[in-house]
Each structure stands twice: as structure tokens, then as C-alpha cells.
CSV table of C-alpha atoms and ligand atoms in Angstrom, one decimal:
chain,number,residue,atom,x,y,z
G,1,UNK,CA,-27.0,-5.9,17.8
G,2,UNK,CA,-25.3,-8.4,15.4
G,3,UNK,CA,-21.6,-8.4,15.9
G,4,UNK,CA,-20.9,-7.8,12.2
G,5,UNK,CA,-22.9,-4.6,12.1
G,6,UNK,CA,-19.8,-2.4,12.7
G,7,UNK,CA,-17.9,-4.0,9.8
G,8,UNK,CA,-19.8,-2.2,7.1
G,9,UNK,CA,-17.6,0.2,5.2
G,10,UNK,CA,-20.5,2.4,4.2
G,11,UNK,CA,-19.6,6.0,5.0
G,12,UNK,CA,-15.9,5.2,5.4
G,13,UNK,CA,-13.3,7.0,3.3
G,14,UNK,CA,-10.2,5.0,2.2
G,15,UNK,CA,-7.1,6.5,0.7
G,16,UNK,CA,-5.1,3.9,-1.3
G,17,UNK,CA,-1.8,5.4,-2.6
G,18,UNK,CA,-0.6,4.5,-6.1
G,19,UNK,CA,-3.9,2.8,-6.9
G,20,UNK,CA,-4.4,3.4,-10.7
G,21,UNK,CA,-3.6,-0.2,-11.3
G,22,UNK,CA,-1.9,-3.2,-9.8
G,23,UNK,CA,-2.3,-4.3,-6.1
G,24,UNK,CA,-3.6,-0.8,-5.1
G,25,UNK,CA,-6.4,-0.9,-7.7
G,26,UNK,CA,-7.5,-4.4,-6.5
G,27,UNK,CA,-7.5,-3.1,-2.8
G,28,UNK,CA,-9.5,0.0,-3.6
G,29,UNK,CA,-12.0,-2.0,-5.7
G,30,UNK,CA,-12.6,-4.4,-2.8
G,31,UNK,CA,-13.2,-1.5,-0.4
G,32,UNK,CA,-15.5,0.2,-2.9
G,33,UNK,CA,-17.5,-3.0,-3.2
G,34,UNK,CA,-17.9,-3.0,0.6
G,35,UNK,CA,-19.3,0.5,0.4
G,36,UNK,CA,-16.3,2.7,1.1
G,37,UNK,CA,-15.6,5.9,-0.7
G,38,UNK,CA,-12.3,5.5,-2.6
G,39,UNK,CA,-9.6,8.1,-3.0
G,40,UNK,CA,-6.3,7.3,-4.8
G,41,UNK,CA,-3.4,9.2,-6.2
G,42,UNK,CA,-0.8,8.7,-8.8
G,43,UNK,CA,2.2,10.7,-10.1
G,44,UNK,CA,0.8,11.8,-13.4
G,45,UNK,CA,-2.6,13.2,-14.4
G,46,UNK,CA,-2.7,10.7,-17.3
G,47,UNK,CA,-2.5,7.7,-14.9
G,48,UNK,CA,-5.1,9.3,-12.6
G,49,UNK,CA,-7.5,9.6,-15.5
G,50,UNK,CA,-6.8,6.0,-16.6
G,51,UNK,CA,-7.4,4.9,-13.0
G,52,UNK,CA,-10.7,6.8,-12.8
G,53,UNK,CA,-11.9,5.3,-16.1
G,54,UNK,CA,-10.9,1.8,-14.9
G,55,UNK,CA,-12.9,2.2,-11.6
G,56,UNK,CA,-15.8,3.6,-13.6
G,57,UNK,CA,-15.8,0.4,-15.7
G,58,UNK,CA,-16.4,-1.4,-12.5
G,59,UNK,CA,-19.2,1.0,-11.5
G,60,UNK,CA,-17.0,2.7,-8.9
G,61,UNK,CA,-16.8,6.5,-8.6
G,62,UNK,CA,-13.3,7.0,-7.3
G,63,UNK,CA,-11.7,10.3,-6.4
G,64,UNK,CA,-8.3,10.5,-8.1
G,65,UNK,CA,-5.6,13.1,-7.4
G,66,UNK,CA,-2.1,13.8,-8.7
G,67,UNK,CA,0.5,13.4,-6.0
G,68,UNK,CA,4.0,12.2,-5.9
G,69,UNK,CA,4.3,10.5,-2.5
G,70,UNK,CA,8.1,11.2,-2.3
G,71,UNK,CA,7.3,14.9,-2.0
G,72,UNK,CA,6.3,15.9,1.5
G,73,UNK,CA,4.5,19.1,0.4
G,74,UNK,CA,2.5,17.3,-2.3
G,75,UNK,CA,1.4,14.8,0.4
G,76,UNK,CA,0.4,17.5,2.8
G,77,UNK,CA,-1.6,19.2,0.0
G,78,UNK,CA,-3.2,15.9,-1.0
G,79,UNK,CA,-4.5,15.1,2.5
G,80,UNK,CA,-5.7,18.6,3.0
G,81,UNK,CA,-7.6,18.5,-0.3
G,82,UNK,CA,-9.1,15.1,0.5
G,83,UNK,CA,-10.3,16.4,3.8
G,84,UNK,CA,-11.9,19.4,2.2
G,85,UNK,CA,-13.4,17.8,-0.9
G,86,UNK,CA,-14.2,14.2,0.2
G,87,UNK,CA,-13.8,14.0,4.0
G,88,UNK,CA,-11.6,12.7,6.8
G,89,UNK,CA,-9.7,9.5,5.9
G,90,UNK,CA,-10.8,6.5,8.0
G,91,UNK,CA,-8.5,3.9,6.2
G,92,UNK,CA,-5.0,4.7,4.9
G,93,UNK,CA,-3.4,2.0,2.7
G,94,UNK,CA,0.2,2.9,1.9
G,95,UNK,CA,0.6,1.0,-1.3
G,96,UNK,CA,2.7,3.1,-3.7
G,97,UNK,CA,6.1,1.6,-4.2
G,98,UNK,CA,8.8,0.8,-6.7
G,99,UNK,CA,11.4,-2.0,-7.0
G,100,UNK,CA,15.0,-1.7,-8.2
G,101,UNK,CA,17.1,-4.7,-9.1
G,102,UNK,CA,20.8,-4.1,-9.1
G,103,UNK,CA,24.0,-5.0,-7.3
G,104,UNK,CA,24.4,-2.7,-4.3
G,105,UNK,CA,27.9,-1.7,-5.5
G,106,UNK,CA,26.3,-0.4,-8.7
G,107,UNK,CA,23.7,1.7,-7.0
G,108,UNK,CA,24.0,5.5,-7.0
G,109,UNK,CA,23.0,7.8,-4.2
G,110,UNK,CA,20.1,8.9,-6.4
G,111,UNK,CA,18.9,5.3,-6.8
G,112,UNK,CA,19.1,4.7,-3.1
G,113,UNK,CA,17.3,7.9,-2.1
G,114,UNK,CA,14.6,7.4,-4.7
G,115,UNK,CA,13.7,3.9,-3.3
G,116,UNK,CA,13.8,4.9,0.3
G,117,UNK,CA,11.8,8.1,-0.4
G,118,UNK,CA,9.2,6.2,-2.5
G,119,UNK,CA,8.8,3.1,-0.3
G,120,UNK,CA,9.5,4.4,3.2
G,121,UNK,CA,9.5,8.2,3.6
G,122,UNK,CA,6.2,8.3,1.7
G,123,UNK,CA,4.6,6.1,4.5
G,124,UNK,CA,5.9,8.6,7.1
G,125,UNK,CA,4.5,11.6,5.1
G,126,UNK,CA,1.1,10.0,4.6
G,127,UNK,CA,0.7,8.7,8.1
G,128,UNK,CA,1.8,12.0,9.7
G,129,UNK,CA,-0.9,13.9,7.9
G,130,UNK,CA,-3.7,11.3,8.2
G,131,UNK,CA,-3.2,10.4,11.9
G,132,UNK,CA,-4.4,13.5,13.8
G,133,UNK,CA,-8.1,13.2,12.7
G,134,UNK,CA,-8.0,9.4,13.4
G,135,UNK,CA,-6.7,10.1,16.9
G,136,UNK,CA,-9.4,12.7,17.5
G,137,UNK,CA,-12.1,10.3,16.4
G,138,UNK,CA,-10.4,7.4,18.3
G,139,UNK,CA,-10.9,5.3,15.1
G,140,UNK,CA,-8.8,4.5,12.1
G,141,UNK,CA,-6.9,1.8,10.2
G,142,UNK,CA,-3.5,2.1,8.6
G,143,UNK,CA,-2.3,-0.8,6.4
G,144,UNK,CA,1.2,-0.8,4.9
G,145,UNK,CA,2.0,-2.8,1.9
G,146,UNK,CA,5.3,-4.5,2.6
G,147,UNK,CA,7.2,-7.4,1.2
G,148,UNK,CA,8.5,-10.8,2.2
G,149,UNK,CA,11.9,-9.4,1.2
G,150,UNK,CA,11.7,-7.0,4.1
G,151,UNK,CA,11.7,-10.0,6.4
G,152,UNK,CA,14.2,-12.3,4.6
G,153,UNK,CA,16.2,-9.9,2.3
G,154,UNK,CA,16.6,-10.4,-1.5
G,155,UNK,CA,19.8,-10.6,-3.3
G,156,UNK,CA,20.2,-7.6,-5.7
G,157,UNK,CA,17.3,-5.9,-4.0
G,158,UNK,CA,19.1,-4.5,-0.9
G,159,UNK,CA,17.6,-1.0,-1.0
G,160,UNK,CA,14.1,-2.5,-1.7
G,161,UNK,CA,14.5,-5.0,1.2
G,162,UNK,CA,15.8,-2.3,3.5
G,163,UNK,CA,12.9,0.0,2.6
G,164,UNK,CA,10.4,-2.8,3.4
G,165,UNK,CA,12.2,-3.8,6.6
G,166,UNK,CA,11.8,-0.2,7.5
G,167,UNK,CA,8.1,-0.4,6.9
G,168,UNK,CA,7.9,-3.4,9.2
G,169,UNK,CA,9.7,-1.6,12.0
G,170,UNK,CA,7.6,1.5,11.3
G,171,UNK,CA,4.4,-0.5,11.5
G,172,UNK,CA,5.3,-2.2,14.8
G,173,UNK,CA,6.4,1.1,16.5
G,174,UNK,CA,3.5,3.1,15.2
G,175,UNK,CA,1.0,0.4,16.3
G,176,UNK,CA,2.3,0.8,19.9
G,177,UNK,CA,2.1,4.6,19.7
G,178,UNK,CA,-1.5,4.6,18.3
G,179,UNK,CA,-3.0,1.7,20.2
G,180,UNK,CA,-4.1,3.9,23.1
G,181,UNK,CA,-6.0,6.0,20.5
G,182,UNK,CA,-7.7,2.9,19.1
G,183,UNK,CA,-6.0,3.3,15.7
G,184,UNK,CA,-4.7,0.0,14.3
G,185,UNK,CA,-1.5,-0.3,12.2
G,186,UNK,CA,-0.7,-3.5,10.4
G,187,UNK,CA,1.3,-4.5,7.3
G,188,UNK,CA,1.2,-7.2,4.7
G,189,UNK,CA,4.4,-8.9,3.7
G,190,UNK,CA,3.5,-9.8,0.1
G,191,UNK,CA,5.2,-12.6,-1.7
G,192,UNK,CA,5.6,-12.4,-5.5
G,193,UNK,CA,2.5,-10.9,-6.9
G,194,UNK,CA,1.5,-10.8,-10.6
G,195,UNK,CA,1.7,-7.1,-11.5
G,196,UNK,CA,3.7,-4.9,-13.8
G,197,UNK,CA,6.3,-4.6,-11.0
G,198,UNK,CA,7.6,-8.1,-12.1
G,199,UNK,CA,7.4,-7.4,-15.9
G,200,UNK,CA,11.2,-6.9,-16.1
G,201,UNK,CA,11.7,-10.7,-15.4
G,202,UNK,CA,12.4,-12.9,-18.4
G,203,UNK,CA,10.1,-16.0,-18.9
G,204,UNK,CA,13.0,-18.1,-17.7
G,205,UNK,CA,13.5,-16.0,-14.5
G,206,UNK,CA,9.8,-16.0,-13.9
G,207,UNK,CA,9.7,-19.8,-14.2
G,208,UNK,CA,12.7,-20.2,-11.8
G,209,UNK,CA,11.0,-17.9,-9.3
G,210,UNK,CA,7.7,-19.8,-9.6
G,211,UNK,CA,9.5,-23.1,-8.9
G,212,UNK,CA,10.8,-21.6,-5.6
G,213,UNK,CA,7.3,-20.8,-4.4
G,214,UNK,CA,5.7,-23.7,-2.6
G,215,UNK,CA,2.3,-22.7,-4.0
G,216,UNK,CA,3.8,-23.1,-7.5
G,217,UNK,CA,2.6,-19.7,-8.8
G,218,UNK,CA,2.6,-16.0,-8.3
G,219,UNK,CA,-0.1,-14.5,-6.0
G,220,UNK,CA,-2.7,-12.2,-7.5
G,221,UNK,CA,-3.6,-8.6,-6.6
G,222,UNK,CA,-7.0,-9.9,-5.7
G,223,UNK,CA,-5.5,-12.1,-3.0
G,224,UNK,CA,-3.7,-9.2,-1.5
G,225,UNK,CA,-6.9,-7.2,-1.7
G,226,UNK,CA,-8.7,-10.0,0.2
G,227,UNK,CA,-6.1,-9.8,3.0
G,228,UNK,CA,-6.3,-6.0,3.2
G,229,UNK,CA,-10.1,-6.3,3.4
G,230,UNK,CA,-9.7,-8.9,6.1
G,231,UNK,CA,-7.4,-6.6,8.1
G,232,UNK,CA,-10.0,-3.8,8.1
G,233,UNK,CA,-12.6,-6.3,9.3
G,234,UNK,CA,-10.2,-7.8,11.9
G,235,UNK,CA,-10.7,-7.2,15.6
G,236,UNK,CA,-9.5,-3.8,16.9
G,237,UNK,CA,-7.2,-5.8,19.2
G,238,UNK,CA,-5.1,-6.8,16.2
G,239,UNK,CA,-2.4,-4.3,15.7
G,240,UNK,CA,1.4,-4.2,14.9
G,241,UNK,CA,1.2,-7.4,12.8
G,242,UNK,CA,3.2,-8.1,9.7
G,243,UNK,CA,1.1,-10.6,7.9
G,244,UNK,CA,2.7,-12.8,5.2
G,245,UNK,CA,0.7,-13.6,2.0
G,246,UNK,CA,3.4,-15.4,0.0
G,247,UNK,CA,2.3,-18.8,-1.1
G,248,UNK,CA,4.4,-20.4,1.7
G,249,UNK,CA,7.7,-18.9,0.5
G,250,UNK,CA,8.9,-17.9,4.0
N,301,LIG,P1,2.8,-1.5,-9.6
N,301,LIG,O1,1.9,-2.2,-10.5
N,301,LIG,O2,4.1,-1.0,-10.2
N,301,LIG,O3,2.1,-0.3,-8.9
N,301,LIG,C1,2.7,0.6,-8.1
N,301,LIG,C2,1.9,1.9,-8.0
N,301,LIG,O4,2.6,2.9,-7.2
N,301,LIG,C3,1.8,2.5,-9.4
N,301,LIG,O5,0.5,3.0,-9.6
N,301,LIG,C4,2.8,3.6,-9.4
N,301,LIG,O6,2.6,4.7,-10.3
N,301,LIG,C5,2.7,4.1,-8.0
N,301,LIG,N1,3.8,4.9,-7.6
N,301,LIG,C6,5.1,4.6,-7.7
N,301,LIG,N2,5.8,5.7,-7.2
N,301,LIG,C7,4.9,6.6,-6.8
N,301,LIG,C8,5.1,7.9,-6.3
N,301,LIG,N3,6.2,8.5,-6.1
N,301,LIG,N4,3.9,8.6,-6.1
N,301,LIG,C9,2.7,8.1,-6.3
N,301,LIG,N5,2.5,6.8,-6.8
N,301,LIG,C10,3.6,6.1,-7.1
N,301,LIG,O7,3.3,-2.4,-8.4
N,301,LIG,P2,2.5,-3.3,-7.4
N,301,LIG,O8,3.0,-4.7,-7.6
N,301,LIG,O9,1.0,-3.1,-7.6
N,301,LIG,O10,3.0,-2.8,-6.0
N,301,LIG,C11,2.2,-2.2,-5.0
N,301,LIG,C12,2.9,-2.3,-3.7
N,301,LIG,O11,3.1,-3.7,-3.4
N,301,LIG,C13,4.3,-1.7,-3.7
N,301,LIG,O12,4.5,-1.1,-2.4
N,301,LIG,C14,5.2,-3.0,-3.8
N,301,LIG,O13,6.5,-2.8,-3.2
N,301,LIG,C15,4.4,-4.0,-3.0
N,301,LIG,N6,4.8,-5.4,-3.4
N,301,LIG,C16,4.6,-5.8,-4.6
N,301,LIG,C17,5.1,-7.1,-4.9
N,301,LIG,C18,4.9,-7.7,-6.3
N,301,LIG,O14,5.5,-8.8,-6.5
N,301,LIG,N7,4.2,-7.1,-7.2
N,301,LIG,C19,5.6,-7.9,-3.9
N,301,LIG,C20,5.8,-7.4,-2.6
N,301,LIG,C21,5.4,-6.1,-2.4
N,301,LIG,P3,3.5,4.9,-11.6
N,301,LIG,O15,3.2,3.9,-12.6
N,301,LIG,O16,3.2,6.3,-11.9
N,301,LIG,O17,5.0,4.8,-11.1
């Protein structure tokens, strides 16, 4: 048997959270092109519909659901619905996330809780529901979309940095917990990636940031998708890793 036989994603089901556009959309597209069935969610029906149409344009039939990942009950319902209507999740990509740029001293409790709920608690909610069938099958991949700011910290992004540091610790700990069950948990520490998340930067701020990146440019969602694709195809012995894709920034 060729050693690459087992790497086909035919028959696999991948849930990519927050994948109507941006990095999540690129990740889901790469998995679909490799034969996986794609499931994604977004907060509003309008965005889910737009996402489904965008996948259709690429010849992909994606299953889209409305779900706010900050809401534990909605996540539980989402995973139950996916299992009933599509099947058991083989690959979970925790991608949904938000940024927030502000001085820490100007942040409200609401701001703080919203970021931690969206970027970190959501990962807990999704993993908790998706893990039991993976453990029963002794097979599964969890990939968390983190940030280089979770490793180095970013000024005026304390909550964001803390949430992504939390994801890194979560990834390493969960990888140890699930390794005996043959479920791998890894994370990508993205550098600055060209998506709407960075739209609030002025052209001057964008240029200044680009000048700080050794590669001299922002990364693309496709490059993150390539790495996520590689992680799924990596040896099962690779788990608990925080992999940097940042143009040499860190
Ligand atoms: P994006 O274009 O803003 O996409 C984020 C996606 O998450 C959107 O579809 C968004 O939907 C969804 N989302 C946000 N809150 C949600 C919630 N409560 N429930 C469900 N979906 C929700 O950003 P992106 O750049 O692709 O970011 C994707 C991931 O990469 C995030 O985790 C981000 O932290 C990480 N990352 C990005 C960069 C970067 O430079 N772009 C760098 C490092 C890490 P709505 O539009 O409805 O909010």
C-alpha cells in the first residue's frame, strides 16, 4: 500500500468555524478540493447564505449553519445538527475570531468578555462537543487558528494576545490529553494576514507594519490554508505544536 493512501480527505467531514470568508473560507476550500465534506458556521443567516454562494462559485457544496460560537447552547445544537444531518466531524478547525485594538485601560468588562468568549471559550465549547466521537473512533484532528501575538504579545491588543496565548496553552494541554486516543491537536500562530480583520488600519499603518515583516508583505489566507492542509496530512505523531506562519516576524 502506498504510504500516501491514508491522506485522502474523501469521506472526511471538516467543520471550519467562521468560514464565510477570510482565512476560514480559504481553509475550507482547500479541504473541499482534497475531497472533504465542508461544514461551516457564521453568526448571521445572511453571511451563511453569502458563504454558501461563494463556495458554490468554486463548485463546492458546503453545509452552512447559523451559530454564534460564543454561545455554548448554540454550539451544542450546531454539533448535534451536523452529526444528524451531515455526519460525525473528523476535522475541527477553530477559526472564528475577532480582534480589538485599544488601550487596556480603556477596555470595558464587556469588551474583554466578548474577546475571550469569541476567541477562547468558543474553542472550548466546540472541542468539548466534537471530541467524544473522535475518541470513540480513535481518529481526529483539531486545528486552532492562533496568532503570533499569542506568543509575543501586541501593544494595544492585550485581550486579543491573551486569548491567543490561551489557545496555545489549550492546544498543548489538550494534545497531551488526546494523544492516547490518537486525536491530534495543533495550532497555527498566524502573522499578519490580508483579510478584513486588518481593514481598520490606515494605509500608513499598513505600510509601517509591512516594513516590520521580514518577508516585506502580509501573508495570504491561501498560505494559512496550505499550512492547515499540511497539518491534516502531517504524521499522527505530530501533536501539541504551535506552528508559526508569519513571514519571519518572530
Ligand atoms: P475575518 O475575515 O474577520 O473572519 C473571521 C470570521 O469569524 C468571520 O466570518 C466572522 O463572522 C467569524 N466570527 C466572528 N465572531 C464569530 C462568532 N461569535 N460566531 C461565529 N463566527 C464568528 O478574520 P480572519 O482574518 O479570517 O480571521 C480568522 C482567524 O484568524 C481568527 O481567529 C483570527 O484571530 C486569526 N488571525 C488572523 C490574523 C490576520 O491578520 N487576519 C492574524 C492572526 C490570527 P462575522 O463577520 O459575522 O463576525
